[in-house]
Amino acid sequence: MKQFVVVGLGRFGASVATTLAENGHDVLAIDRDPEKVQAISADVTHAVEADATDEEALKTLGVRNFDVAVVSIGDNVSANILCTLILKELNLPFVIVKAPDKLHGKVLTKVGADRIVYPERDMGARIAQNLISSNVLDYIEFAPEYGVIELLATDKMIGKSLKELELRASFDVNVMAIKRGENIHISPGADDIIEEGDKLVLMGKNENLDKMRDFGN
């Protein structure tokens, strides 16, 4: 179980905080708005009204003892940057920051942010990926060049084994799992046969995943 501090309880921050807590992690949620703090207090380990640009306040809350910080002060760019800088100076191991655009992201990287996320851009990309191909059910980007897609088995796949499909050799993608109804088969073997209705969870470079979209169509 990791310990997370989430700064900024707008829609994105609140969603991150509650999801982490639901998965059993220790979550400290911070915001200047008492109503937002009150709204989330029952869903996380601790919820505190505080100014995240006040270094002494963050020290008092013991944020330096946490494993990961998520900064999402969306309505105040300078506060987002200052908070990130303070957290890194307090030696937090990993700081993830929400940025509205690439320029803001570049500044955050320069002050020490370990990872920048662009929720609005990523959601748009995710919707677009789903629209591009009818057999791509979901898309997740987990690194700049890599992603995971959930692909509905096409006619060309049905009845064949993973060995016969040669997805790794042909597309350089890995089959992480096969979803069949309510069951999920993790790390399937070469002899596993694809059945109608199966959903393949594939991981690889985005350019290779793009090639998979038309496989069997």
CSV table of N, CA and C in Angstrom, one decimal, residues 5 17 19-20 34 51 77 88 92 122 168 190-191:
chain,number,residue,atom,x,y,z
A,5,VAL,N,-0.5,11.9,-1.7
A,5,VAL,CA,-1.0,13.2,-1.4
A,5,VAL,C,-1.6,13.8,-2.6
A,17,ALA,N,-8.1,11.0,-6.1
A,17,ALA,CA,-8.1,10.7,-4.7
A,17,ALA,C,-9.0,9.6,-4.3
A,19,THR,N,-10.4,7.3,-6.2
A,19,THR,CA,-10.1,6.0,-6.8
A,19,THR,C,-8.9,5.4,-6.1
A,20,LEU,N,-7.9,6.1,-5.7
A,20,LEU,CA,-6.8,5.6,-5.0
A,20,LEU,C,-7.2,5.0,-3.6
A,34,PRO,N,-13.0,24.9,1.6
A,34,PRO,CA,-13.5,24.0,2.6
A,34,PRO,C,-14.7,23.1,2.1
A,51,ASP,N,-3.3,25.8,2.3
A,51,ASP,CA,-2.7,26.4,1.1
A,51,ASP,C,-1.5,25.6,0.7
A,77,VAL,N,-2.3,28.6,-12.5
A,77,VAL,CA,-1.0,28.0,-13.1
A,77,VAL,C,0.2,28.3,-12.2
A,88,LYS,N,9.0,19.0,-4.5
A,88,LYS,CA,10.3,18.4,-4.9
A,88,LYS,C,11.4,18.9,-4.0
A,92,LEU,N,9.9,14.7,-2.1
A,92,LEU,CA,9.0,13.7,-2.5
A,92,LEU,C,9.5,12.9,-3.6
A,122,ASP,N,-5.6,13.9,-23.3
A,122,ASP,CA,-5.6,12.4,-23.3
A,122,ASP,C,-7.0,11.9,-23.5
A,168,ARG,N,3.1,-11.0,-32.2
A,168,ARG,CA,4.4,-10.4,-31.8
A,168,ARG,C,5.4,-10.3,-32.9
A,190,ALA,N,0.9,-19.5,-26.1
A,190,ALA,CA,0.9,-19.6,-27.6
A,190,ALA,C,-0.2,-20.5,-28.1
A,191,ASP,N,-0.6,-21.5,-27.4
A,191,ASP,CA,-1.6,-22.4,-27.8
A,191,ASP,C,-3.0,-22.0,-27.5
